[in-house]
């Protein structure tokens, strides 16, 4: 058993004392020895790390403010490792691994097994038929209905058989077993969904905050899910997940954002929709998911983060009892992390032709978490955002009513080990303001390049980052997520280093970074209008799209 | 160890045809063997008693000479301070001629800053590195901000001045028009702007359950009248939680509220929303959209205190059943939820909310109503397992975290006081929830969820929805509508 040393990033007085606190019923105050006020801006993370013999990593951050523990399991797999044509499959896998295991979610596993075998065999046959008839299944139209999944009579029949087999299996199922176990034992997740998990470009995470007394439940359920998940209810889940994607597609802003992601780089999977494309849902198959599961759901590719009223001494025995039983697997390949390849020749401009609230996006490709320049971008985002940031000041002086913000969103996620994006976004009051808004945003960039940085705005930006960091420290679930994400991208130590570097960043650092990255050949400008000059013409949304048949056709 | 034995038996019965790697049986299609273990079934795990003691609201309470009340919950280990104001403000607080005034007053408070302020509110907030968070319900509006411990005094002063000296700019009031009350486009069933729910509220009760009609204006008299009642010193309840010194906060509140008038006219509070006359059980609204969205429900009047815990348990159980029926078993929707009112008296809307692609809409209505009807089926009882699960969640997943941190506790008790005039219900909630039985839930369902009294609203591309037929559950929308209206 290897134990790695705890590394305390305490640049000021400890935020989180290991001493027990008690809540006085008489005074409404938590009583403990007085401690210095938190020095905001310091990372204040005392993360302990322990690695089991099988490579499973345990990260513990003690927080005794409340007798609960935020548990967050991380698997290093995401949409960036998906083959073309199967986009969104990993996110879908996240849903189906929550349908039970060999010991959870079943009333009679021995009765299920022959059905599961039949499902496997039928799907193999379906894959073989699709391979053989692929010329009939290829899309031919330029303007196509993404929900019209092509099929043949034979594929239709096989799909119908799969539905019936799953109906048979349903009679042996106990639905929502793990979720119900969590709920009944006082668990709640980061977002209200019976699948307490998320999948993005470079991770899958499963989270639950539980009363500390019930923490073992997480170990029991999640170790089992990593080892023995059964992809039950696969067909129903496929449509459930499809509904999530459709919901996003129904929002015109989502479509615009996706288009910006689509043009940002010639080839980089980070900019590809992690929820997948509607058409690909017709291609999904269990066999491909099982391969991902067998290759990547191994303990040496996983980390568990615990933030709350728990010590490493308490967590290790639980980890050994459950996750320690999982055999180490071959090292799964990481995503091929290459630099985003911009379109040769210079800046990209996207003029969106679907009506949308008037807005201008100025995007620059930036390096990922762990790169020494990355922390300064956090400061730049805070510096330019809001009515009193330097972009807001430019817009006001230009006489526009636009509001401005900056973020790092690519698809849904804001931080990557891979290269990502810095987005400067202004929402105008009217189409007529757009030219002035764009000029103001580019003038803002010019301000950064030339070091014209208002000291007041810089001070406010630093303050904003300190408050934001304090908000993370105050919220165990969000903090567990942040730690886990950084560990999955690189190593958790990147996080406190990031916080300290950006807290120390100066106007000169801002200028240096801007001069490196905020250049035209690294830029995308996207503009949308309430009344575009010409319509987009027929698109798949304009077609009468077919009913969604259950047979996948 | 039941589960472990079961696993081994299954492995013995099963004949593997999977790719099979390295010995041991595999699940079909997998390359690695099943992990054999002796772990207990999750339901057999036994845990220690949950040791949580909430802060004592009585001890946390402070009342300034002005009448301003605050709940101060200190914890020096908190990295920030949460400052909140719970205001008796919402549509149920509006009087005659004041329709729309609550939303406008909230907007004025949170965008204009205090009257006579020398700097914009946005700049003051930016200097604190924070933003205002606003949550509006029918009877309480909460405004809060998080600040660093070193800034609590500045933040508190900002908040108190906003409430004490609101900038009721006449020009802003005159320009204001009530909006649609819902968000378009709809994507997902969450949020207060879910159009089917807003339309349902309009149908079953109208204003004040539903927003006032779009375009409604609000008079300055209305704004001033509402402000005089809701923003008085003895009406607002502050919450201060985090790394602060109690005595310092008390001193500050006393100083900041000195001279702040108490209310003269009483705060209004409509306890029971009355339903409209029968407007029909099915309504459809044509909106271009990729999907169709659904709300099914009714308005309820006052819910007696004795019923409120039971209603919360019922909510949990029905929401679970709806999701399993619609999402897990059939893949018709991403969510199929059931909501109950969040008001002091319990009055408001009971709503099922869901939605999906066109061919899923009619089946969703049908199966959602089926689950409600199942609650009344004597041969399909609410089980003790469901009750226990609901209780565990309500107490340990909702109530406990609400009061677990100084920051969240200060807000929770402030809101509770503004809503109900005290915190007895909040602090007695675990006892009330644990006392609920399956018989109670069934009886409550009979009283509150008679399927014959529910109204269904569908919003979406009606032509497509009407012609669509799900290949597995080919139920048509017109067929569902006819079953609800008797063909009328």
Coordinates of N, CA, C and O in Angstrom, one line a residue, chain A residues 15 23 25-30 35 37 40 65-66 68 95 99 103 109 113 117 120 163 167 175-176 180 183-188 192-195 211 213-214 216 220-221 223-224 226-229 236-237 239-240 243-244 246-247 250 252 290 293-294 297 321-322 325 388 463-464 466-467 470-471 474 541 543 545 547-550, chain B residues 3 6-7 10 14 17 27-32 34-35 37-40 42 45 47-53 56 59 73-75 77-80 122-123 126-130 146 148-151 185 187 290-291 320 323 327-329 331-335 356-359 389 392-393 396-397 400-401 404-405 464 468-469 471-472:
Chain A
X15 N -7.7 27.1 6.7 CA -9.1 27.3 6.6 C -9.9 26.2 7.4 O -10.8 26.4 8.1
X23 N -21.8 21.8 17.3 CA -22.8 22.9 17.1 C -23.5 23.0 18.4 O -24.1 22.0 18.9
X25 N -26.5 23.8 20.6 CA -28.0 23.9 20.4 C -28.5 25.2 21.1 O -29.5 25.6 20.9
X26 N -27.7 25.7 22.0 CA -28.1 26.8 22.8 C -27.9 28.2 22.1 O -28.6 29.1 22.3
X27 N -26.8 28.2 21.4 CA -26.4 29.5 20.9 C -26.5 29.7 19.4 O -26.4 30.8 18.9
X28 N -26.7 28.6 18.7 CA -26.8 28.7 17.3 C -25.5 29.0 16.7 O -25.4 29.5 15.6
X29 N -24.4 28.7 17.4 CA -23.1 29.1 16.9 C -22.2 27.8 16.9 O -22.3 27.0 17.9
X30 N -21.4 27.6 15.9 CA -20.5 26.5 16.0 C -19.3 26.9 16.9 O -18.7 27.9 16.7
X35 N -10.1 30.9 15.2 CA -9.1 30.8 14.2 C -9.0 32.0 13.3 O -10.0 32.7 13.2
X37 N -9.1 34.6 10.4 CA -10.0 34.8 9.2 C -9.3 34.2 8.0 O -8.1 34.4 7.9
X40 N -8.5 35.3 1.9 CA -8.9 35.0 0.5 C -7.9 35.3 -0.5 O -7.0 36.2 -0.3
X65 N -17.3 21.5 8.7 CA -18.4 22.5 8.9 C -19.8 21.8 9.0 O -20.7 22.3 9.6
X66 N -19.9 20.7 8.4 CA -21.2 20.0 8.4 C -21.0 18.5 8.4 O -20.0 18.1 7.7
X68 N -21.4 16.0 6.7 CA -21.7 15.4 5.5 C -20.4 15.2 4.7 O -19.4 15.9 5.0
X95 N -25.4 7.0 -18.6 CA -26.8 6.8 -18.2 C -27.1 5.3 -18.0 O -27.7 4.8 -17.0
X99 N -28.2 1.7 -14.6 CA -29.4 0.8 -14.6 C -29.1 -0.4 -13.8 O -30.0 -1.3 -13.8
X103 N -25.6 -7.3 -9.0 CA -26.2 -7.4 -7.6 C -27.1 -6.3 -7.3 O -27.8 -6.3 -6.2
X109 N -31.1 -12.3 -11.2 CA -30.1 -12.2 -12.2 C -30.0 -13.5 -13.1 O -29.8 -13.5 -14.3
X113 N -29.9 -13.5 -17.2 CA -28.7 -13.8 -18.0 C -29.0 -14.3 -19.4 O -28.4 -13.8 -20.4
X117 N -27.9 -12.4 -22.8 CA -27.2 -13.1 -23.9 C -27.9 -12.9 -25.2 O -27.2 -12.7 -26.3
X120 N -27.4 -9.5 -26.6 CA -26.0 -9.4 -27.1 C -26.0 -10.0 -28.5 O -25.5 -9.4 -29.5
X163 N -36.2 -4.5 -28.7 CA -37.2 -3.9 -27.8 C -37.9 -5.0 -27.0 O -38.1 -4.8 -25.8
X167 N -38.1 -5.6 -23.0 CA -39.4 -5.7 -22.3 C -39.4 -6.9 -21.4 O -39.8 -6.9 -20.2
X175 N -36.2 -0.9 -10.7 CA -35.8 0.4 -11.2 C -35.2 1.3 -10.2 O -35.7 1.4 -9.0
X176 N -34.3 2.1 -10.6 CA -33.8 3.2 -9.7 C -33.2 2.7 -8.4 O -33.2 3.4 -7.4
X180 N -32.4 5.3 -5.5 CA -33.3 5.2 -4.4 C -32.5 5.0 -3.1 O -32.9 5.5 -2.0
X183 N -31.2 8.3 -2.2 CA -32.2 9.3 -1.7 C -32.6 8.9 -0.3 O -32.8 9.8 0.6
X184 N -32.9 7.7 -0.1 CA -33.4 7.2 1.2 C -32.4 7.4 2.3 O -32.8 7.5 3.5
X185 N -31.2 7.5 1.9 CA -30.1 7.6 2.9 C -29.6 9.0 3.0 O -28.4 9.3 3.4
X186 N -30.4 10.0 2.5 CA -30.0 11.4 2.7 C -29.0 11.9 1.6 O -28.3 12.9 1.9
X187 N -29.0 11.3 0.5 CA -28.0 11.8 -0.5 C -28.7 12.8 -1.5 O -29.8 12.7 -1.8
X188 N -27.9 13.7 -1.9 CA -28.3 14.6 -3.0 C -27.1 14.9 -3.9 O -26.0 14.8 -3.5
X192 N -30.2 17.9 -10.1 CA -31.3 17.0 -9.8 C -31.6 16.1 -11.0 O -32.2 16.6 -11.9
X193 N -31.1 14.9 -10.9 CA -31.3 14.0 -12.0 C -31.1 12.6 -11.4 O -30.2 12.4 -10.6
X194 N -31.9 11.6 -11.8 CA -31.7 10.3 -11.3 C -30.4 9.6 -11.7 O -30.1 8.6 -11.2
X195 N -29.7 10.3 -12.7 CA -28.4 9.8 -13.0 C -27.5 10.9 -12.4 O -27.3 12.0 -13.0
X211 N -24.9 12.1 4.3 CA -24.5 12.2 5.7 C -23.3 11.3 5.9 O -23.2 10.2 5.4
X213 N -22.4 9.5 8.1 CA -22.6 8.1 8.7 C -22.9 7.1 7.5 O -22.8 5.9 7.7
X214 N -23.4 7.6 6.4 CA -23.8 6.8 5.3 C -22.9 6.7 4.1 O -23.2 6.2 3.1
X216 N -20.4 4.9 3.4 CA -20.1 3.5 2.9 C -21.0 3.2 1.7 O -20.5 2.5 0.8
X220 N -19.9 1.2 -1.8 CA -20.5 -0.1 -2.2 C -21.1 0.0 -3.6 O -20.9 -0.8 -4.4
X221 N -21.9 1.1 -3.8 CA -22.6 1.2 -5.1 C -21.6 1.5 -6.3 O -21.8 1.0 -7.3
X223 N -18.3 1.2 -6.5 CA -17.3 0.1 -6.9 C -17.9 -0.9 -7.7 O -17.4 -1.5 -8.7
X224 N -19.2 -1.3 -7.3 CA -19.9 -2.3 -8.1 C -20.2 -1.8 -9.5 O -20.1 -2.5 -10.5
X226 N -18.5 0.2 -11.2 CA -17.3 0.2 -12.0 C -16.9 -1.2 -12.5 O -16.2 -1.3 -13.5
X227 N -17.3 -2.2 -11.7 CA -16.9 -3.5 -12.0 C -17.9 -4.3 -12.8 O -17.6 -5.1 -13.7
X228 N -19.2 -4.2 -12.4 CA -20.2 -5.2 -12.9 C -21.5 -4.5 -13.4 O -22.6 -5.1 -13.3
X229 N -21.3 -3.4 -14.1 CA -22.5 -2.7 -14.6 C -23.2 -3.5 -15.7 O -22.5 -4.1 -16.5
X236 N -34.6 2.3 -24.0 CA -35.4 3.4 -23.4 C -34.4 4.5 -23.0 O -34.7 5.7 -23.2
X237 N -33.3 4.1 -22.5 CA -32.3 5.2 -22.1 C -31.8 5.9 -23.3 O -31.5 7.1 -23.3
X239 N -33.5 6.9 -25.9 CA -34.4 7.9 -26.2 C -34.5 9.0 -25.1 O -34.7 10.1 -25.3
X240 N -34.3 8.5 -23.8 CA -34.2 9.5 -22.7 C -33.1 10.5 -23.0 O -33.2 11.7 -22.8
X243 N -33.7 12.9 -25.7 CA -34.5 14.0 -25.3 C -33.7 15.2 -24.7 O -34.0 16.3 -24.9
X244 N -32.6 14.8 -24.0 CA -31.7 15.9 -23.5 C -31.1 16.7 -24.7 O -31.1 17.9 -24.6
X246 N -32.3 16.9 -27.8 CA -33.4 17.6 -28.5 C -33.7 18.9 -27.7 O -34.0 19.9 -28.4
X247 N -33.7 18.8 -26.4 CA -34.1 20.0 -25.6 C -33.1 21.1 -25.9 O -33.5 22.3 -26.1
X250 N -33.5 22.5 -29.4 CA -34.7 23.4 -29.5 C -34.4 24.8 -29.2 O -35.3 25.7 -29.4
X252 N -32.4 28.1 -29.9 CA -31.6 28.7 -31.0 C -30.2 29.1 -30.6 O -29.2 29.0 -31.3
X290 N -19.6 -1.3 -24.4 CA -19.0 -2.3 -23.5 C -17.5 -2.2 -23.6 O -16.7 -2.5 -22.7
X293 N -16.3 0.6 -21.6 CA -16.5 0.3 -20.2 C -15.3 -0.7 -19.8 O -14.7 -0.4 -18.8
X294 N -15.1 -1.7 -20.5 CA -14.1 -2.7 -20.1 C -12.7 -2.1 -20.2 O -11.8 -2.4 -19.3
X297 N -13.0 1.7 -17.5 CA -13.5 1.6 -16.1 C -12.7 0.6 -15.3 O -13.1 -0.5 -14.9
X321 N -11.7 -2.0 0.9 CA -12.8 -3.0 1.0 C -13.5 -3.1 -0.4 O -13.9 -4.2 -0.8
X322 N -13.7 -1.9 -1.0 CA -14.6 -1.9 -2.2 C -13.7 -1.7 -3.4 O -13.5 -2.6 -4.2
X325 N -10.8 -4.1 -4.4 CA -11.1 -5.4 -4.9 C -11.1 -5.4 -6.5 O -11.0 -6.5 -7.1
X388 N -18.5 47.3 -15.5 CA -17.3 48.1 -15.0 C -16.0 47.5 -15.3 O -14.9 47.9 -14.9
X463 N -10.6 40.9 -6.9 CA -11.6 40.7 -5.9 C -12.6 39.7 -6.3 O -13.0 38.8 -5.5
X464 N -13.0 39.8 -7.5 CA -14.1 38.9 -8.0 C -13.5 37.5 -8.0 O -14.2 36.5 -7.6
X466 N -11.3 36.3 -6.0 CA -11.2 35.8 -4.6 C -12.5 35.4 -4.1 O -12.7 34.4 -3.3
X467 N -13.6 36.2 -4.4 CA -14.9 35.8 -3.9 C -15.3 34.5 -4.6 O -15.9 33.6 -3.9
X470 N -13.7 31.7 -2.8 CA -14.3 31.5 -1.5 C -15.6 30.7 -1.7 O -16.0 29.9 -0.8
X471 N -16.3 31.0 -2.7 CA -17.6 30.3 -3.0 C -17.3 28.8 -3.3 O -18.1 28.0 -2.8
X474 N -16.6 27.2 0.0 CA -17.7 27.1 0.9 C -18.7 26.0 0.5 O -19.5 25.6 1.3
X541 N -34.3 21.7 -39.5 CA -35.4 22.1 -38.7 C -36.6 22.5 -39.5 O -37.7 22.5 -39.0
X543 N -37.6 21.0 -42.2 CA -38.3 19.9 -42.8 C -39.3 19.2 -41.9 O -39.2 19.3 -40.7
X545 N -40.1 16.6 -40.1 CA -39.3 15.4 -39.8 C -40.2 14.3 -39.3 O -41.2 14.5 -38.7
X547 N -41.7 10.9 -37.6 CA -41.9 10.3 -36.3 C -40.6 9.5 -36.0 O -40.0 9.0 -36.9
X548 N -40.4 9.4 -34.8 CA -39.1 8.7 -34.4 C -39.5 7.2 -34.1 O -40.1 6.9 -33.1
X549 N -39.3 6.4 -35.0 CA -39.8 5.0 -34.8 C -38.9 4.3 -33.8 O -37.7 4.6 -33.7
X550 N -39.5 3.4 -33.1 CA -38.7 2.7 -32.1 C -37.7 1.7 -32.7 O -36.9 1.2 -32.0
Chain B
X3 N -26.5 -10.9 -1.4 CA -26.1 -10.4 -2.8 C -24.9 -11.2 -3.3 O -24.9 -11.6 -4.5
X6 N -26.0 -14.5 -4.4 CA -26.8 -14.4 -5.7 C -25.8 -14.3 -6.9 O -26.0 -14.8 -7.9
X7 N -24.8 -13.5 -6.7 CA -23.9 -13.3 -7.8 C -23.2 -14.6 -8.2 O -23.0 -14.9 -9.3
X10 N -25.5 -16.9 -10.0 CA -25.7 -16.5 -11.4 C -24.5 -16.8 -12.3 O -24.7 -17.3 -13.4
X14 N -24.7 -19.3 -15.6 CA -24.5 -18.7 -16.9 C -23.4 -19.4 -17.7 O -22.4 -19.8 -17.2
X17 N -20.5 -16.7 -23.5 CA -20.1 -16.7 -24.9 C -19.5 -15.4 -25.3 O -19.3 -15.0 -26.4
X27 N -20.0 -11.0 -18.4 CA -21.3 -10.6 -18.9 C -21.3 -10.7 -20.4 O -20.2 -10.4 -21.0
X28 N -22.4 -10.9 -21.1 CA -22.4 -11.0 -22.5 C -21.8 -9.7 -23.2 O -22.2 -8.6 -22.8
X29 N -20.9 -9.9 -24.0 CA -20.3 -8.8 -24.8 C -19.1 -8.1 -24.1 O -18.5 -7.2 -24.6
X30 N -18.8 -8.6 -22.9 CA -17.7 -8.0 -22.1 C -16.4 -8.8 -22.3 O -16.5 -10.0 -22.5
X31 N -15.3 -8.1 -22.2 CA -14.0 -8.8 -22.3 C -13.4 -9.1 -21.0 O -12.4 -9.8 -21.0
X32 N -13.9 -8.7 -19.9 CA -13.3 -9.0 -18.6 C -14.4 -9.7 -17.8 O -15.6 -9.6 -18.0
X34 N -16.7 -11.1 -14.6 CA -17.5 -10.5 -13.5 C -16.6 -10.5 -12.3 O -15.9 -11.5 -12.0
X35 N -16.7 -9.4 -11.6 CA -16.0 -9.4 -10.3 C -16.8 -10.1 -9.2 O -17.9 -9.6 -9.0
X37 N -17.7 -10.9 -5.5 CA -17.4 -10.2 -4.2 C -18.4 -10.7 -3.2 O -19.4 -11.3 -3.5
X38 N -18.2 -10.3 -2.0 CA -19.1 -10.7 -0.9 C -19.7 -9.4 -0.2 O -20.0 -9.4 0.9
X39 N -19.8 -8.4 -1.0 CA -20.3 -7.1 -0.5 C -21.8 -7.3 -0.1 O -22.6 -7.9 -0.9
X40 N -22.2 -6.7 0.9 CA -23.6 -6.7 1.3 C -24.5 -6.1 0.3 O -24.1 -5.1 -0.4
X42 N -26.9 -3.3 -0.8 CA -27.0 -2.0 -0.2 C -28.1 -1.8 0.8 O -27.9 -1.1 1.8
X45 N -26.9 -2.8 4.3 CA -25.9 -2.0 5.0 C -26.5 -1.3 6.2 O -27.6 -0.7 6.0
X47 N -26.1 1.7 9.0 CA -25.3 2.9 9.3 C -25.6 3.4 10.7 O -26.7 3.1 11.3
X48 N -24.7 4.2 11.2 CA -24.9 4.8 12.5 C -26.0 5.8 12.5 O -26.4 6.3 11.4
X49 N -26.6 6.2 13.6 CA -27.6 7.2 13.7 C -27.0 8.5 13.2 O -25.8 8.8 13.5
X50 N -27.8 9.3 12.5 CA -27.3 10.5 11.9 C -27.2 11.6 13.1 O -28.2 11.9 13.7
X51 N -26.0 12.1 13.3 CA -25.9 13.0 14.4 C -25.8 14.4 13.9 O -24.7 15.0 13.7
X52 N -26.9 15.0 13.7 CA -26.9 16.4 13.2 C -27.7 17.2 14.1 O -28.9 16.9 14.5
X53 N -27.2 18.3 14.6 CA -27.9 19.2 15.5 C -28.0 20.6 14.7 O -26.9 21.2 14.5
X56 N -29.8 26.8 16.7 CA -31.1 27.2 17.3 C -31.5 28.5 16.8 O -30.8 29.5 17.1
X59 N -31.9 31.3 19.4 CA -30.6 31.9 19.9 C -30.0 32.8 18.8 O -29.3 33.7 19.1
X73 N -26.0 33.6 12.2 CA -25.4 32.3 12.5 C -23.9 32.4 12.2 O -23.6 32.6 11.0
X74 N -23.1 32.3 13.1 CA -21.7 32.5 12.9 C -20.9 31.2 12.8 O -21.3 30.2 13.5
X75 N -19.9 31.3 12.0 CA -19.0 30.1 11.9 C -17.6 30.7 11.4 O -17.5 31.0 10.2
X77 N -15.1 29.3 10.6 CA -14.4 28.5 9.6 C -15.0 28.7 8.2 O -14.4 28.2 7.2
X78 N -16.0 29.5 8.1 CA -16.6 29.7 6.7 C -15.7 30.7 5.9 O -15.2 31.7 6.5
X79 N -15.5 30.4 4.7 CA -14.6 31.3 3.9 C -15.3 32.6 3.4 O -14.7 33.4 2.8
X80 N -16.6 32.7 3.6 CA -17.3 33.9 3.2 C -18.5 34.2 4.1 O -18.7 33.4 5.1
X122 N -24.2 48.5 -9.6 CA -23.3 47.6 -10.2 C -21.9 47.8 -9.8 O -21.1 46.8 -9.7
X123 N -21.5 49.1 -9.7 CA -20.1 49.3 -9.3 C -19.9 48.9 -7.8 O -18.8 48.3 -7.5
X126 N -19.5 45.3 -7.9 CA -18.2 44.9 -8.5 C -17.0 45.1 -7.5 O -16.1 44.3 -7.5
X127 N -17.1 46.1 -6.7 CA -16.0 46.4 -5.8 C -16.0 45.3 -4.7 O -15.0 45.1 -4.1
X128 N -17.2 44.7 -4.4 CA -17.2 43.7 -3.5 C -16.9 42.3 -4.1 O -16.9 41.3 -3.5
X129 N -16.8 42.3 -5.4 CA -16.6 41.1 -6.2 C -17.7 40.1 -6.2 O -17.6 38.9 -6.4
X130 N -18.9 40.7 -6.1 CA -20.1 39.8 -5.9 C -21.2 40.3 -6.8 O -21.1 41.3 -7.5
X146 N -23.0 37.1 -1.5 CA -21.9 36.5 -0.8 C -20.7 37.5 -0.8 O -20.4 38.0 -1.9
X148 N -16.6 38.4 0.9 CA -15.5 38.0 1.8 C -15.7 38.5 3.2 O -16.4 39.5 3.4
X149 N -15.2 37.8 4.2 CA -15.4 38.2 5.6 C -15.0 39.6 5.8 O -15.7 40.3 6.6
X150 N -14.0 40.1 5.2 CA -13.5 41.5 5.4 C -14.5 42.5 4.9 O -14.4 43.7 5.2
X151 N -15.5 42.1 4.1 CA -16.4 43.0 3.5 C -17.8 42.9 4.0 O -18.7 43.5 3.4
X185 N -37.4 30.0 -26.2 CA -38.0 28.7 -26.4 C -37.8 27.8 -25.1 O -37.0 28.1 -24.3
X187 N -36.7 24.6 -23.3 CA -35.8 23.5 -23.4 C -35.7 22.9 -22.1 O -35.0 23.4 -21.2
X290 N -39.5 22.0 -31.5 CA -39.1 20.6 -31.8 C -39.9 19.6 -31.0 O -40.1 18.5 -31.4
X291 N -40.3 20.0 -29.8 CA -40.9 19.1 -28.8 C -42.2 19.7 -28.3 O -42.5 20.8 -28.5
X320 N -41.2 10.1 -8.2 CA -40.4 8.8 -8.5 C -41.2 7.9 -9.5 O -40.7 7.5 -10.5
X323 N -41.4 9.4 -13.1 CA -40.1 9.2 -13.8 C -39.8 7.8 -14.2 O -39.3 7.6 -15.4
X327 N -39.8 7.8 -18.1 CA -38.4 7.8 -18.5 C -37.7 6.5 -18.5 O -37.2 6.1 -19.6
X328 N -37.7 5.8 -17.4 CA -36.9 4.6 -17.3 C -37.5 3.4 -18.1 O -36.8 2.7 -18.7
X329 N -38.8 3.3 -18.0 CA -39.4 2.1 -18.6 C -39.7 2.4 -20.1 O -39.6 1.4 -20.9
X331 N -38.7 5.5 -22.0 CA -37.8 6.4 -22.8 C -38.6 7.5 -23.4 O -38.3 8.0 -24.5
X332 N -39.7 8.0 -22.9 CA -40.6 9.0 -23.5 C -40.1 10.4 -23.2 O -40.4 11.3 -23.9
X333 N -39.5 10.6 -22.1 CA -39.1 11.9 -21.6 C -37.8 11.9 -20.8 O -37.4 10.8 -20.3
X334 N -37.2 13.0 -20.8 CA -36.0 13.1 -19.9 C -36.4 13.3 -18.4 O -35.8 12.8 -17.5
X335 N -37.6 14.0 -18.2 CA -38.0 14.1 -16.8 C -39.6 14.1 -16.8 O -40.2 14.6 -17.8
X356 N -41.6 16.0 -24.4 CA -40.8 15.2 -25.2 C -41.1 15.4 -26.7 O -41.9 16.3 -27.1
X357 N -40.6 14.5 -27.5 CA -40.8 14.7 -29.0 C -42.3 14.5 -29.3 O -43.0 13.9 -28.5
X358 N -42.7 14.9 -30.5 CA -44.1 14.9 -30.7 C -44.9 13.6 -30.5 O -45.9 13.6 -29.9
X359 N -44.3 12.5 -30.9 CA -45.0 11.3 -30.8 C -45.0 10.8 -29.3 O -45.8 9.8 -29.0
X389 N -38.2 5.9 2.2 CA -37.3 6.5 1.3 C -37.6 8.0 1.3 O -36.7 8.9 1.3
X392 N -36.4 9.7 4.5 CA -35.0 9.8 4.5 C -34.5 10.9 3.7 O -33.6 11.7 4.1
X393 N -35.1 11.1 2.5 CA -34.7 12.2 1.6 C -35.0 13.5 2.1 O -34.2 14.5 2.2
X396 N -32.9 14.1 5.6 CA -31.5 14.0 5.5 C -30.8 14.6 4.3 O -29.7 14.9 4.3
X397 N -31.6 14.7 3.2 CA -31.0 15.3 2.0 C -31.5 16.7 1.7 O -30.9 17.4 1.0
X400 N -31.6 18.7 6.3 CA -30.3 18.8 7.0 C -29.3 19.7 6.3 O -28.8 20.6 6.9
X401 N -29.1 19.6 5.0 CA -28.1 20.5 4.3 C -28.6 22.0 4.4 O -27.8 22.9 4.4
X404 N -27.3 23.0 7.6 CA -26.0 22.5 8.0 C -24.9 23.5 8.0 O -24.0 23.3 8.9
X405 N -24.9 24.5 7.2 CA -23.9 25.5 7.2 C -24.4 26.8 7.7 O -25.6 27.1 7.5
X464 N -48.1 18.6 -35.7 CA -47.2 17.4 -35.7 C -47.5 16.5 -34.6 O -47.5 15.3 -34.7
X468 N -48.7 12.6 -35.0 CA -47.7 11.6 -34.6 C -48.3 10.4 -33.9 O -49.2 10.6 -33.1
X469 N -47.6 9.3 -34.1 CA -48.0 8.1 -33.3 C -46.7 7.4 -32.9 O -45.9 7.0 -33.8
X471 N -44.5 4.4 -32.2 CA -44.7 3.1 -32.7 C -44.9 2.0 -31.6 O -45.5 1.0 -31.9
X472 N -44.5 2.3 -30.4 CA -44.7 1.3 -29.3 C -46.0 1.6 -28.5 O -46.6 0.7 -28.0

